[in-house]
Amino acid sequence: MQSSKNLCIYILAVVILAGIMRGDTETPEETRIDQYENYFEHQDIYLSFKDAVDYWLYGFNYDSPHTIGKQCVYLRKQNLTEEQMNYTSNFIKNGTWGKIQYNGTFCLISGVSSKGKERKKYNSINVTTPEYPGAWFMYNLIYSDYHNCSILRIPRMINGSGCMVLLTDHVVKTGPPAPCQAIYNHSCGKYHHFYQIYNSSCKKNPLHQ
């Protein structure tokens, strides 16, 4: 776990430095939940993906150029271990189904709470893709109910307070369950608009049905 932890700390430092160099001035959201020990039990990123084969990208609190023109985006898990996860992002663009392969390594961010409690489980994933050689993306889990809803923090967005909401088939048509929605409102939705990607007409690629 130590090597993964060191890698994540390095990447997070680079992300923060990049934001400073860009001169990001957007109002940040409340991020204390990210390292608040009472929520460590909801931040095991392996468990958040363990049972669900697919997760719909319900939406996020920032404008994402990467998602422009894409509809009905969902993540399909290919393989999962306690150390890593490979998956595809599936989407409709210009009326045609497409997908991007991602390879992720779990790691540790904010390993000790403000009160000194040590985190025991990975709470972050560092992702690369053959689509963009040399690029990497970091997603930190801030809350999961381990059944239907997960909220991921995107450090490179909104001064470190970008958020993405993932939902399973069971709840996506009605939206996040109340506890998950409450966490989003408090930690992601005070100052930024929610961009919903999923719509009620979305269906999966016929190859996955």
Backbone as ProteinMPNN parsed JSONL, in Angstrom:
{"seq_chain_A": "MQSSKNLCIYILAVVILAGIMRGDTETPEETRIDQYENYFEHQDIYLSFKDAVDYWLYGFNYDSPHTIGKQCVYLRKQNLTEEQMNYTSNFIKNGTWGKIQYNGTFCLISGVSSKGKERKKYNSINVTTPEYPGAWFMYNLIYSDYHNCSILRIPRMINGSGCMVLLTDHVVKTGPPAPCQAIYNHSCGKYHHFYQIYNSSCKKNPLHQ", "coords_chain_A": {"N_chain_A": [[0.822, -1.208, 0.0], [2.08, 1.172, 0.538], [3.601, 2.149, -1.68], [1.577, 2.8, -3.501], [0.301, 4.75, -2.026], [2.285, 6.747, -1.916], [2.442, 7.374, -4.638], [-0.112, 8.457, -5.108], [-0.069, 10.706, -3.426], [1.904, 12.205, -4.68], [0.697, 12.668, -7.209], [-1.599, 14.093, -6.426], [-0.406, 16.394, -5.401], [0.692, 17.469, -7.737], [-1.664, 17.999, -9.142], [-2.869, 19.976, -7.512], [-0.902, 21.984, -7.678], [-1.06, 22.542, -10.402], [-3.57, 23.718, -10.536], [-3.105, 26.058, -9.064], [-1.251, 27.317, -10.725], [-2.846, 27.754, -12.953], [-4.409, 29.686, -11.958], [-6.908, 29.343, -10.754], [-10.046, 30.507, -9.692], [-12.559, 29.931, -8.844], [-15.264, 29.559, -6.507], [-14.663, 27.378, -3.894], [-16.091, 24.205, -2.874], [-17.454, 22.693, 0.159], [-15.131, 20.684, 1.641], [-14.373, 19.162, 3.821], [-15.409, 16.694, 4.518], [-13.959, 14.87, 3.089], [-11.723, 14.032, 4.529], [-12.775, 13.473, 6.973], [-13.097, 11.582, 9.819], [-15.447, 10.245, 10.609], [-16.636, 9.518, 8.274], [-15.017, 7.717, 7.055], [-15.791, 5.049, 6.915], [-17.493, 5.042, 4.791], [-15.947, 5.359, 2.595], [-14.467, 3.449, 1.22], [-13.08, 2.581, -1.6], [-12.838, 0.268, -3.121], [-14.95, -1.385, -2.17], [-17.06, 0.172, -3.04], [-17.296, -0.325, -5.725], [-17.57, -3.025, -5.849], [-19.953, -4.666, -5.977], [-21.583, -3.691, -8.035], [-21.992, -4.022, -11.517], [-22.297, -2.18, -13.536], [-22.189, 1.39, -13.578], [-24.027, 4.284, -13.825], [-23.138, 7.463, -15.126], [-24.418, 9.924, -13.519], [-24.226, 12.684, -13.219], [-22.414, 15.855, -12.749], [-20.743, 18.552, -10.919], [-19.502, 20.479, -12.43], [-18.467, 22.075, -15.496], [-17.802, 20.0, -18.107], [-15.611, 19.66, -20.619], [-14.75, 17.303, -21.755], [-16.971, 15.713, -21.884], [-18.731, 16.832, -23.624], [-21.277, 16.62, -26.019], [-21.722, 13.959, -25.507], [-23.937, 11.361, -24.51], [-25.924, 9.419, -22.206], [-23.962, 8.089, -20.559], [-22.154, 5.469, -19.146], [-20.331, 3.438, -16.809], [-18.661, 0.421, -17.233], [-17.653, -2.259, -15.418], [-14.777, -4.251, -15.798], [-12.751, -5.902, -14.673], [-11.911, -6.473, -11.247], [-9.932, -6.004, -8.411], [-8.645, -5.863, -5.038], [-6.714, -4.031, -5.341], [-6.801, -2.796, -7.823], [-8.717, -1.658, -10.721], [-10.171, -2.238, -13.844], [-12.001, -0.768, -16.473], [-14.634, 0.222, -18.777], [-15.706, 3.244, -20.316], [-18.794, 3.929, -21.538], [-20.81, 5.314, -24.107], [-23.089, 7.459, -25.954], [-22.481, 9.219, -28.882], [-22.974, 11.575, -31.349], [-25.034, 9.98, -32.278], [-24.029, 7.419, -32.262], [-22.755, 4.518, -30.633], [-19.979, 4.572, -28.465], [-16.817, 3.828, -26.853], [-14.402, 4.045, -24.196], [-11.414, 2.753, -22.989], [-10.316, 2.254, -19.656], [-7.797, 2.066, -17.154], [-7.317, 1.453, -13.841], [-5.684, 2.198, -10.718], [-5.945, 1.587, -7.323], [-5.525, 3.765, -4.516], [-4.255, 5.668, -1.692], [-5.491, 8.54, -0.192], [-5.355, 11.385, 1.906], [-4.674, 10.014, 4.376], [-4.771, 10.151, 7.158], [-6.995, 11.338, 9.583], [-8.245, 14.595, 10.687], [-8.247, 14.334, 13.391], [-6.395, 12.459, 13.902], [-6.961, 9.787, 13.335], [-6.226, 6.817, 11.611], [-6.578, 5.969, 8.214], [-7.665, 2.917, 6.825], [-8.364, 1.713, 4.434], [-8.205, 1.867, 0.844], [-9.08, 4.918, -0.772], [-9.146, 6.177, -3.165], [-8.736, 6.417, -6.755], [-6.401, 6.127, -9.317], [-6.292, 6.803, -12.66], [-5.565, 5.7, -15.949], [-5.513, 5.835, -19.574], [-5.366, 4.262, -22.762], [-6.28, 5.889, -24.722], [-5.452, 8.471, -24.249], [-2.37, 8.754, -24.11], [0.05, 8.951, -21.537], [-1.427, 10.658, -19.977], [-3.249, 11.095, -16.88], [-5.834, 10.495, -14.497], [-7.426, 11.443, -11.502], [-9.61, 10.245, -9.002], [-11.373, 10.682, -6.078], [-13.048, 8.948, -3.579], [-15.715, 10.203, -1.783], [-18.098, 9.545, -0.643], [-20.056, 6.625, -0.341], [-22.871, 4.473, -0.521], [-22.524, 1.881, -0.896], [-24.262, 0.359, -2.311], [-26.027, 1.63, -4.246], [-25.282, 4.271, -4.865], [-22.606, 6.511, -5.398], [-20.263, 9.086, -4.665], [-17.775, 10.899, -6.159], [-14.824, 12.762, -5.708], [-13.238, 15.207, -7.713], [-10.149, 16.168, -7.985], [-8.843, 17.908, -9.78], [-10.655, 19.751, -10.614], [-12.529, 22.758, -10.04], [-10.923, 24.052, -7.997], [-10.187, 21.795, -6.528], [-12.607, 20.784, -5.612], [-14.418, 19.558, -7.296], [-17.112, 17.354, -8.229], [-18.497, 14.121, -8.915], [-21.317, 12.144, -9.652], [-22.312, 8.836, -9.342], [-24.609, 6.332, -10.232], [-26.512, 3.305, -9.788], [-28.403, 0.937, -11.843], [-30.72, 0.506, -10.358], [-31.598, 2.846, -9.117], [-31.261, 5.011, -10.79], [-33.226, 6.21, -12.407], [-34.851, 7.586, -10.664], [-33.141, 9.151, -9.255], [-30.492, 10.19, -6.9], [-30.467, 8.394, -3.77], [-31.872, 9.596, -0.659], [-29.897, 9.982, 1.553], [-27.483, 10.069, 0.097], [-27.954, 12.189, -1.647], [-28.114, 14.26, 0.198], [-25.471, 14.394, 1.144], [-24.219, 15.165, -1.218], [-25.409, 17.7, -1.651], [-24.395, 19.15, 0.514], [-21.595, 18.951, 0.264], [-20.877, 19.355, -2.355], [-22.723, 20.836, -3.811], [-23.302, 23.517, -3.092], [-22.404, 25.88, -4.311], [-22.25, 25.481, -7.018], [-23.596, 24.65, -10.208], [-25.53, 21.74, -11.061], [-24.777, 19.47, -13.496], [-26.618, 17.418, -15.277], [-26.168, 14.316, -16.748], [-27.353, 11.882, -17.36], [-30.468, 10.845, -18.783], [-34.005, 10.13, -18.879], [-34.539, 8.578, -21.099], [-32.364, 7.055, -21.597], [-30.648, 4.113, -22.477], [-28.701, 1.105, -22.239], [-25.857, 0.145, -24.248], [-26.806, -2.093, -26.771], [-25.255, -4.416, -26.845], [-24.706, -4.881, -24.223], [-27.033, -5.489, -22.951]], "CA_chain_A": [[0.0, 0.0, 0.0], [2.911, 2.355, 0.675], [3.958, 2.687, -2.986], [0.379, 3.426, -4.049], [0.075, 5.967, -1.255], [3.242, 7.743, -2.361], [2.052, 7.779, -5.977], [-1.282, 9.315, -5.018], [0.339, 11.981, -2.841], [2.618, 12.929, -5.733], [-0.263, 13.106, -8.215], [-2.436, 15.124, -5.836], [0.403, 17.609, -5.326], [0.774, 18.001, -9.093], [-2.988, 18.536, -9.467], [-3.04, 21.225, -6.773], [0.012, 22.955, -8.26], [-1.594, 22.931, -11.705], [-4.659, 24.647, -10.276], [-2.523, 27.333, -8.657], [-0.631, 27.923, -11.902], [-3.925, 28.214, -13.818], [-5.065, 30.82, -11.329], [-8.31, 29.017, -10.505], [-10.646, 31.441, -8.741], [-13.923, 29.53, -8.52], [-15.536, 29.316, -5.094], [-14.596, 25.943, -3.597], [-17.143, 23.608, -2.065], [-17.058, 22.174, 1.468], [-14.403, 19.436, 1.386], [-13.885, 18.529, 5.049], [-15.855, 15.298, 4.565], [-12.965, 14.04, 2.416], [-10.826, 13.443, 5.516], [-13.456, 13.422, 8.267], [-13.036, 10.168, 10.203], [-16.78, 9.643, 10.712], [-17.055, 9.046, 6.954], [-14.075, 6.731, 6.522], [-16.498, 3.795, 6.636], [-18.206, 5.192, 3.519], [-14.968, 5.794, 1.598], [-13.689, 2.306, 0.729], [-13.382, 2.641, -3.032], [-13.008, -1.106, -3.612], [-16.318, -1.819, -1.865], [-18.038, 0.96, -3.797], [-17.436, -0.922, -7.054], [-17.53, -4.485, -5.73], [-21.182, -5.378, -6.328], [-22.211, -3.171, -9.251], [-21.291, -4.242, -12.785], [-22.363, -0.906, -14.246], [-22.555, 2.616, -12.873], [-24.355, 5.402, -14.701], [-22.688, 8.803, -14.772], [-25.643, 10.711, -13.372], [-23.878, 14.07, -13.501], [-21.348, 16.431, -11.938], [-20.954, 19.957, -10.556], [-18.607, 21.338, -13.209], [-18.619, 21.968, -16.937], [-16.787, 19.041, -18.55], [-15.403, 19.625, -22.073], [-14.549, 15.908, -22.155], [-18.263, 15.041, -22.025], [-19.56, 17.555, -24.592], [-21.799, 15.797, -27.103], [-21.94, 12.577, -25.083], [-25.171, 11.065, -23.79], [-26.101, 8.065, -21.668], [-22.632, 7.595, -20.198], [-22.087, 4.557, -18.006], [-19.079, 2.719, -16.63], [-18.826, -1.037, -17.125], [-16.506, -2.895, -14.773], [-14.24, -5.423, -16.489], [-12.209, -6.747, -13.608], [-11.724, -5.727, -10.007], [-9.256, -6.604, -7.27], [-8.535, -4.88, -3.97], [-5.643, -3.099, -5.695], [-7.001, -2.101, -9.088], [-9.946, -1.911, -11.463], [-10.219, -1.852, -15.242], [-13.394, -0.567, -16.867], [-14.85, 1.023, -19.977], [-16.729, 4.282, -20.318], [-19.64, 3.707, -22.711], [-21.578, 6.54, -24.332], [-23.593, 7.761, -27.295], [-22.015, 10.491, -29.425], [-23.379, 11.693, -32.754], [-25.936, 8.888, -32.601], [-23.309, 6.152, -32.338], [-22.138, 4.073, -29.39], [-18.526, 4.544, -28.391], [-16.311, 3.473, -25.529], [-12.999, 4.317, -23.9], [-10.855, 1.834, -22.003], [-9.59, 2.869, -18.543], [-7.104, 1.162, -16.239], [-7.195, 2.196, -12.597], [-4.983, 1.663, -9.553], [-6.435, 2.173, -6.078], [-4.484, 4.322, -3.666], [-4.678, 6.274, -0.433], [-5.4, 9.997, -0.081], [-5.791, 11.829, 3.24], [-4.592, 8.78, 5.143], [-4.998, 10.385, 8.58], [-8.015, 12.361, 9.787], [-7.821, 15.769, 11.453], [-8.118, 13.924, 14.793], [-5.332, 11.478, 14.013], [-7.37, 8.421, 13.027], [-5.604, 6.357, 10.376], [-7.441, 5.305, 7.239], [-7.174, 1.561, 6.566], [-8.753, 1.245, 3.107], [-8.01, 2.802, -0.256], [-10.226, 5.796, -1.013], [-8.917, 6.92, -4.399], [-8.296, 5.634, -7.905], [-5.615, 6.832, -10.321], [-6.74, 6.165, -13.891], [-4.93, 6.02, -17.227], [-6.224, 5.28, -20.716], [-4.611, 4.267, -24.023], [-6.83, 6.957, -25.56], [-4.645, 9.669, -24.0], [-1.107, 8.264, -23.538], [0.763, 9.872, -20.666], [-2.355, 11.404, -19.118], [-3.827, 10.338, -15.779], [-6.98, 11.144, -13.87], [-7.599, 10.997, -10.122], [-10.96, 10.336, -8.451], [-11.371, 10.333, -4.657], [-14.381, 8.625, -3.079], [-16.065, 10.907, -0.544], [-19.244, 8.869, -0.015], [-20.767, 5.559, -1.043], [-23.729, 3.63, 0.317], [-22.095, 0.523, -1.266], [-25.362, -0.336, -2.983], [-26.585, 2.287, -5.424], [-24.845, 5.646, -5.102], [-21.261, 6.91, -4.986], [-19.858, 10.44, -5.033], [-16.328, 10.972, -6.311], [-14.231, 14.091, -5.781], [-12.319, 15.365, -8.835], [-9.241, 17.199, -7.47], [-8.382, 18.867, -10.779], [-11.743, 20.658, -10.97], [-13.073, 23.695, -9.046], [-10.015, 24.189, -6.854], [-10.174, 20.582, -5.722], [-13.915, 20.408, -5.061], [-15.305, 18.986, -8.292], [-17.782, 16.12, -7.799], [-19.182, 13.284, -9.896], [-22.282, 11.243, -9.02], [-22.532, 7.575, -10.044], [-25.783, 5.61, -9.736], [-26.784, 2.01, -10.406], [-29.681, 0.795, -12.543], [-31.841, 0.434, -9.424], [-32.069, 4.156, -8.642], [-30.891, 6.11, -11.669], [-34.395, 6.9, -12.951], [-35.44, 8.451, -9.631], [-32.108, 10.022, -8.721], [-29.765, 9.701, -5.726], [-31.196, 8.197, -2.511], [-31.831, 10.787, 0.202], [-28.611, 10.224, 2.234], [-26.476, 10.423, -0.894], [-28.286, 13.533, -2.106], [-27.771, 15.197, 1.273], [-24.017, 14.553, 1.117], [-23.896, 15.965, -2.403], [-25.828, 19.088, -1.436], [-23.526, 19.792, 1.503], [-20.169, 18.912, -0.07], [-20.628, 19.571, -3.783], [-23.755, 21.588, -4.51], [-23.653, 24.818, -2.518], [-22.017, 27.019, -5.142], [-22.086, 25.119, -8.417], [-24.724, 24.032, -10.907], [-25.421, 20.308, -11.331], [-24.939, 19.132, -14.908], [-27.102, 16.038, -15.329], [-25.837, 13.649, -18.004], [-28.352, 10.833, -17.58], [-31.866, 11.226, -18.982], [-34.905, 8.979, -18.713], [-34.584, 7.757, -22.314], [-31.096, 6.332, -21.745], [-30.541, 2.66, -22.386], [-27.324, 0.677, -22.448], [-25.474, -0.435, -25.523], [-27.465, -3.399, -26.94], [-24.321, -5.506, -26.558], [-24.632, -5.058, -22.772], [-28.367, -5.721, -22.39]], "C_chain_A": [[0.856, 1.259, 0.0], [3.25, 2.978, -0.674], [2.778, 3.381, -3.637], [0.093, 4.74, -3.345], [1.001, 7.076, -1.729], [2.888, 8.273, -3.74], [0.892, 8.751, -5.928], [-0.93, 10.682, -4.447], [1.047, 12.834, -3.887], [1.64, 13.499, -6.761], [-1.141, 14.225, -7.676], [-1.678, 16.438, -5.753], [0.515, 18.274, -6.693], [-0.545, 18.651, -9.494], [-3.2, 19.883, -8.793], [-2.165, 22.32, -7.364], [-0.497, 23.447, -9.605], [-2.73, 23.926, -11.543], [-4.152, 26.018, -9.889], [-1.947, 28.061, -9.864], [-1.68, 28.429, -12.887], [-4.592, 29.454, -13.256], [-6.538, 30.571, -11.087], [-8.881, 29.92, -9.42], [-12.07, 31.06, -8.365], [-14.07, 29.265, -7.025], [-15.501, 27.82, -4.816], [-15.782, 25.482, -2.769], [-16.575, 23.166, -0.71], [-16.401, 20.809, 1.286], [-13.944, 18.719, 2.658], [-14.304, 17.066, 5.168], [-14.793, 14.359, 3.991], [-12.019, 13.361, 3.402], [-11.428, 13.4, 6.914], [-13.639, 11.963, 8.67], [-14.396, 9.502, 10.315], [-17.264, 9.087, 9.379], [-16.072, 8.06, 6.337], [-14.787, 5.439, 6.131], [-17.287, 3.849, 5.332], [-17.255, 5.499, 2.363], [-14.015, 4.685, 1.161], [-13.993, 2.145, -0.763], [-13.533, 1.25, -3.65], [-14.438, -1.585, -3.378], [-17.35, -1.074, -2.699], [-18.279, 0.38, -5.187], [-17.624, -2.436, -7.011], [-18.779, -5.171, -6.292], [-21.803, -4.929, -7.645], [-21.361, -3.481, -10.475], [-21.202, -2.932, -13.55], [-22.718, 0.224, -13.289], [-22.862, 3.677, -13.92], [-23.679, 6.672, -14.193], [-23.93, 9.684, -14.727], [-25.373, 12.183, -13.672], [-22.746, 14.547, -12.621], [-21.581, 17.921, -11.742], [-20.007, 20.901, -11.283], [-18.863, 21.115, -14.694], [-17.479, 21.112, -17.481], [-16.66, 19.034, -20.074], [-15.281, 18.192, -22.594], [-15.869, 15.203, -22.462], [-19.18, 15.738, -23.034], [-19.984, 16.621, -25.729], [-22.067, 14.356, -26.735], [-23.243, 12.451, -24.301], [-25.104, 9.65, -23.226], [-24.763, 7.398, -21.343], [-22.739, 6.634, -19.013], [-20.749, 3.829, -18.0], [-19.376, 1.239, -16.481], [-17.535, -1.644, -16.576], [-16.082, -4.134, -15.556], [-13.61, -6.401, -15.51], [-11.852, -5.872, -12.418], [-10.97, -6.579, -9.0], [-9.188, -5.532, -6.184], [-7.459, -3.843, -4.254], [-5.934, -2.291, -6.953], [-8.344, -2.462, -9.723], [-9.764, -1.423, -12.896], [-11.686, -1.762, -15.663], [-13.447, 0.19, -18.19], [-15.887, 2.093, -19.687], [-17.492, 4.146, -21.626], [-20.58, 4.887, -22.874], [-22.104, 6.594, -25.765], [-23.07, 9.135, -27.703], [-22.306, 10.512, -30.914], [-24.195, 10.485, -33.198], [-25.299, 7.513, -32.641], [-22.711, 5.798, -30.983], [-20.618, 4.084, -29.512], [-18.091, 4.1, -27.011], [-14.831, 3.819, -25.423], [-12.56, 3.364, -22.799], [-10.09, 2.609, -20.932], [-8.984, 1.785, -17.658], [-6.792, 1.929, -14.96], [-6.45, 1.446, -11.508], [-5.504, 2.358, -8.303], [-5.27, 2.692, -5.24], [-5.117, 5.09, -2.509], [-4.442, 7.776, -0.477], [-5.954, 10.391, 1.283], [-5.824, 10.638, 4.192], [-4.844, 8.914, 6.624], [-5.995, 11.523, 8.735], [-7.451, 13.524, 10.586], [-7.639, 15.443, 12.931], [-7.108, 12.788, 14.971], [-5.72, 10.043, 13.744], [-6.813, 8.017, 11.671], [-6.612, 5.635, 9.492], [-6.84, 3.951, 6.878], [-7.414, 1.098, 5.13], [-8.484, 2.317, 2.055], [-9.276, 3.636, -0.475], [-10.115, 6.549, -2.332], [-8.525, 5.967, -5.516], [-7.576, 6.554, -8.876], [-5.798, 6.094, -11.644], [-5.914, 6.64, -15.086], [-5.745, 5.381, -18.345], [-5.341, 5.312, -21.951], [-5.069, 5.383, -24.958], [-6.01, 8.238, -25.444], [-3.331, 9.242, -23.345], [-0.407, 9.343, -22.709], [-0.124, 10.678, -19.742], [-2.871, 10.5, -18.007], [-4.924, 11.175, -15.142], [-7.149, 10.573, -12.466], [-9.033, 11.244, -9.674], [-10.921, 9.847, -7.008], [-12.802, 10.088, -4.186], [-14.652, 9.397, -1.789], [-17.285, 10.292, 0.135], [-19.763, 7.77, -0.931], [-21.67, 4.835, -0.061], [-23.459, 2.145, 0.046], [-23.21, -0.31, -1.894], [-25.727, 0.334, -4.303], [-25.98, 3.636, -5.78], [-23.429, 5.872, -4.585], [-20.983, 8.322, -5.484], [-18.335, 10.487, -5.035], [-15.886, 12.425, -6.413], [-13.224, 14.117, -6.929], [-11.342, 16.485, -8.481], [-8.852, 18.262, -8.486], [-9.442, 19.905, -11.142], [-12.158, 21.514, -9.771], [-12.19, 23.775, -7.803], [-10.051, 22.975, -5.935], [-11.515, 20.15, -5.183], [-14.92, 19.981, -6.129], [-15.889, 17.67, -7.804], [-18.479, 15.44, -8.965], [-20.091, 12.316, -9.15], [-22.497, 10.025, -9.911], [-23.697, 6.835, -9.402], [-25.94, 4.28, -10.47], [-28.134, 2.023, -11.118], [-30.873, 0.933, -11.601], [-32.42, 1.804, -9.074], [-31.912, 5.271, -9.66], [-32.101, 6.873, -12.212], [-35.035, 7.854, -11.948], [-34.418, 9.386, -8.998], [-31.48, 9.477, -7.45], [-30.682, 9.466, -4.537], [-30.951, 9.385, -1.584], [-30.494, 10.996, 0.914], [-27.509, 10.671, 1.275], [-26.708, 11.844, -1.412], [-27.903, 14.578, -1.07], [-26.264, 15.451, 1.315], [-23.612, 15.416, -0.071], [-24.231, 17.437, -2.167], [-24.854, 19.825, -0.529], [-22.091, 19.945, 1.005], [-19.847, 19.232, -1.525], [-21.556, 20.604, -4.413], [-24.124, 22.942, -3.957], [-23.45, 25.964, -3.503], [-21.982, 26.717, -6.634], [-23.294, 24.365, -8.96], [-24.467, 22.54, -11.116], [-25.725, 20.053, -12.799], [-25.339, 17.661, -14.997], [-26.85, 15.448, -16.708], [-26.879, 12.587, -18.353], [-29.708, 11.454, -17.868], [-32.715, 9.962, -19.048], [-34.99, 8.083, -19.947], [-33.332, 6.899, -22.486], [-31.276, 4.824, -21.59], [-29.091, 2.286, -22.67], [-27.111, 0.202, -23.885], [-26.133, -1.813, -25.652], [-26.551, -4.589, -26.666], [-24.256, -5.825, -25.072], [-25.985, -5.379, -22.148], [-28.701, -7.211, -22.387]], "O_chain_A": [[0.418, 2.304, -0.482], [3.199, 4.199, -0.816], [2.941, 4.432, -4.257], [-0.304, 5.721, -3.973], [0.567, 8.212, -1.924], [3.012, 9.47, -4.0], [0.903, 9.764, -6.628], [-1.429, 11.702, -4.921], [0.818, 14.041, -3.971], [1.739, 14.666, -7.141], [-1.404, 15.199, -8.38], [-2.253, 17.496, -6.01], [0.441, 19.498, -6.799], [-0.557, 19.719, -10.106], [-3.661, 20.83, -9.431], [-2.615, 23.453, -7.536], [-0.381, 24.631, -9.92], [-2.845, 24.872, -12.322], [-4.696, 27.032, -10.327], [-2.128, 29.269, -10.015], [-1.447, 29.417, -13.584], [-5.262, 30.19, -13.981], [-7.344, 31.494, -11.202], [-8.281, 30.082, -8.358], [-12.728, 31.801, -7.635], [-13.137, 28.811, -6.363], [-16.241, 27.064, -5.445], [-16.4, 26.27, -2.052], [-15.371, 23.256, -0.47], [-17.051, 19.871, 0.823], [-13.189, 17.751, 2.569], [-13.634, 16.283, 5.84], [-14.732, 13.187, 4.363], [-11.56, 12.246, 3.154], [-10.711, 13.305, 7.91], [-14.267, 11.193, 7.944], [-14.491, 8.289, 10.129], [-18.192, 8.28, 9.344], [-16.274, 7.614, 5.208], [-14.432, 4.806, 5.137], [-17.705, 2.81, 4.82], [-17.7, 5.858, 1.273], [-12.879, 4.959, 0.774], [-15.047, 1.628, -1.133], [-14.285, 1.083, -4.609], [-15.068, -2.129, -4.285], [-18.399, -1.626, -3.029], [-19.35, 0.574, -5.763], [-17.819, -3.059, -8.055], [-18.661, -6.161, -7.014], [-22.483, -5.716, -8.304], [-20.155, -3.234, -10.478], [-20.169, -2.61, -14.137], [-23.451, 0.031, -12.32], [-22.044, 3.938, -14.802], [-23.648, 6.932, -12.99], [-24.428, 10.132, -15.759], [-26.192, 12.852, -14.303], [-22.177, 13.778, -11.847], [-22.503, 18.493, -12.324], [-19.738, 22.003, -10.803], [-19.411, 20.087, -15.093], [-16.311, 21.47, -17.327], [-17.51, 18.461, -20.757], [-15.66, 17.902, -23.728], [-15.897, 14.22, -23.204], [-20.296, 15.275, -23.271], [-19.158, 15.926, -26.32], [-22.584, 13.596, -27.554], [-23.599, 13.337, -23.524], [-24.342, 8.805, -23.697], [-24.478, 6.289, -21.796], [-23.35, 6.962, -17.995], [-20.124, 3.631, -19.041], [-20.24, 0.846, -15.697], [-16.474, -1.55, -17.192], [-16.913, -4.961, -15.93], [-13.913, -7.594, -15.531], [-11.535, -4.691, -12.564], [-11.323, -7.733, -8.761], [-9.635, -4.406, -6.402], [-7.304, -2.883, -3.498], [-5.374, -1.21, -7.134], [-9.008, -3.421, -9.328], [-9.262, -0.324, -13.127], [-12.508, -2.583, -15.257], [-12.443, 0.725, -18.66], [-16.823, 1.881, -18.916], [-16.904, 4.237, -22.703], [-21.095, 5.409, -21.885], [-21.635, 5.882, -26.653], [-23.202, 10.101, -26.952], [-21.937, 9.595, -31.648], [-24.076, 10.021, -34.332], [-25.954, 6.539, -33.012], [-22.219, 6.671, -30.268], [-20.053, 3.664, -30.522], [-18.911, 4.007, -26.098], [-14.111, 3.878, -26.421], [-13.255, 3.193, -21.797], [-9.311, 3.509, -21.247], [-9.58, 0.729, -17.445], [-6.086, 2.937, -14.991], [-6.563, 0.226, -11.384], [-5.503, 3.587, -8.232], [-4.176, 2.129, -5.256], [-6.338, 5.15, -2.37], [-3.336, 8.232, -0.764], [-6.919, 9.793, 1.759], [-6.871, 10.298, 4.744], [-5.105, 7.917, 7.298], [-5.856, 12.561, 8.088], [-6.333, 13.459, 11.096], [-6.962, 16.177, 13.651], [-6.982, 12.225, 16.059], [-4.89, 9.149, 13.906], [-6.909, 8.769, 10.701], [-7.392, 4.805, 9.958], [-5.634, 3.85, 6.65], [-6.738, 0.185, 4.657], [-8.529, 3.514, 2.34], [-10.394, 3.129, -0.376], [-10.901, 7.459, -2.594], [-8.046, 4.86, -5.269], [-8.074, 7.627, -9.217], [-5.498, 4.905, -11.743], [-5.606, 7.825, -15.214], [-6.565, 4.496, -18.099], [-4.632, 6.295, -22.17], [-4.343, 5.776, -25.87], [-5.884, 8.995, -26.406], [-3.197, 9.359, -22.127], [-0.29, 10.493, -23.131], [0.371, 11.318, -18.815], [-2.925, 9.281, -18.168], [-4.933, 12.402, -15.241], [-7.028, 9.365, -12.263], [-9.602, 12.306, -9.927], [-10.485, 8.727, -6.742], [-13.671, 10.937, -4.378], [-13.91, 9.264, -0.815], [-17.496, 10.482, 1.333], [-19.892, 7.96, -2.14], [-21.293, 4.605, 1.089], [-24.067, 1.268, 0.66], [-23.106, -1.533, -1.991], [-25.737, -0.31, -5.352], [-26.155, 4.102, -6.906], [-23.095, 5.473, -3.469], [-21.407, 8.707, -6.573], [-17.69, 10.156, -4.041], [-16.501, 13.222, -7.122], [-12.45, 13.175, -7.106], [-11.678, 17.655, -8.661], [-8.561, 19.398, -8.111], [-9.161, 20.839, -11.893], [-12.138, 21.051, -8.631], [-12.668, 23.585, -6.685], [-9.957, 23.107, -4.714], [-11.573, 19.23, -4.367], [-16.129, 20.033, -5.904], [-15.24, 16.945, -7.049], [-18.982, 16.094, -9.878], [-19.694, 11.735, -8.14], [-22.823, 10.161, -11.09], [-23.769, 6.721, -8.178], [-25.549, 4.149, -11.63], [-28.901, 2.98, -11.015], [-31.926, 1.426, -12.005], [-33.607, 1.912, -8.766], [-32.387, 6.382, -9.421], [-32.002, 8.076, -12.453], [-35.687, 8.822, -12.338], [-34.79, 10.314, -8.28], [-31.882, 8.419, -6.966], [-31.594, 10.261, -4.307], [-29.948, 10.088, -1.709], [-29.983, 12.116, 0.884], [-26.703, 11.542, 1.602], [-25.758, 12.606, -1.592], [-27.422, 15.657, -1.417], [-25.829, 16.588, 1.5], [-22.76, 16.296, 0.057], [-23.418, 18.315, -2.455], [-24.527, 20.987, -0.772], [-21.44, 20.951, 1.288], [-18.679, 19.367, -1.889], [-21.217, 21.189, -5.441], [-25.17, 23.48, -4.319], [-24.236, 26.911, -3.527], [-21.71, 27.611, -7.435], [-23.919, 23.561, -8.268], [-23.327, 22.124, -11.322], [-26.807, 20.384, -13.284], [-24.509, 16.77, -14.818], [-27.27, 16.013, -17.717], [-27.238, 12.423, -19.519], [-30.067, 12.471, -17.274], [-32.199, 8.863, -19.249], [-35.462, 6.95, -19.854], [-33.251, 6.102, -23.421], [-31.966, 4.346, -20.689], [-28.347, 3.061, -23.271], [-28.055, -0.097, -24.617], [-26.029, -2.625, -24.732], [-27.029, -5.66, -26.292], [-23.808, -6.905, -24.688], [-26.076, -5.528, -20.929], [-29.784, -7.599, -21.951]]}, "name": "protein", "num_of_chains": 1, "seq": "MQSSKNLCIYILAVVILAGIMRGDTETPEETRIDQYENYFEHQDIYLSFKDAVDYWLYGFNYDSPHTIGKQCVYLRKQNLTEEQMNYTSNFIKNGTWGKIQYNGTFCLISGVSSKGKERKKYNSINVTTPEYPGAWFMYNLIYSDYHNCSILRIPRMINGSGCMVLLTDHVVKTGPPAPCQAIYNHSCGKYHHFYQIYNSSCKKNPLHQ"}
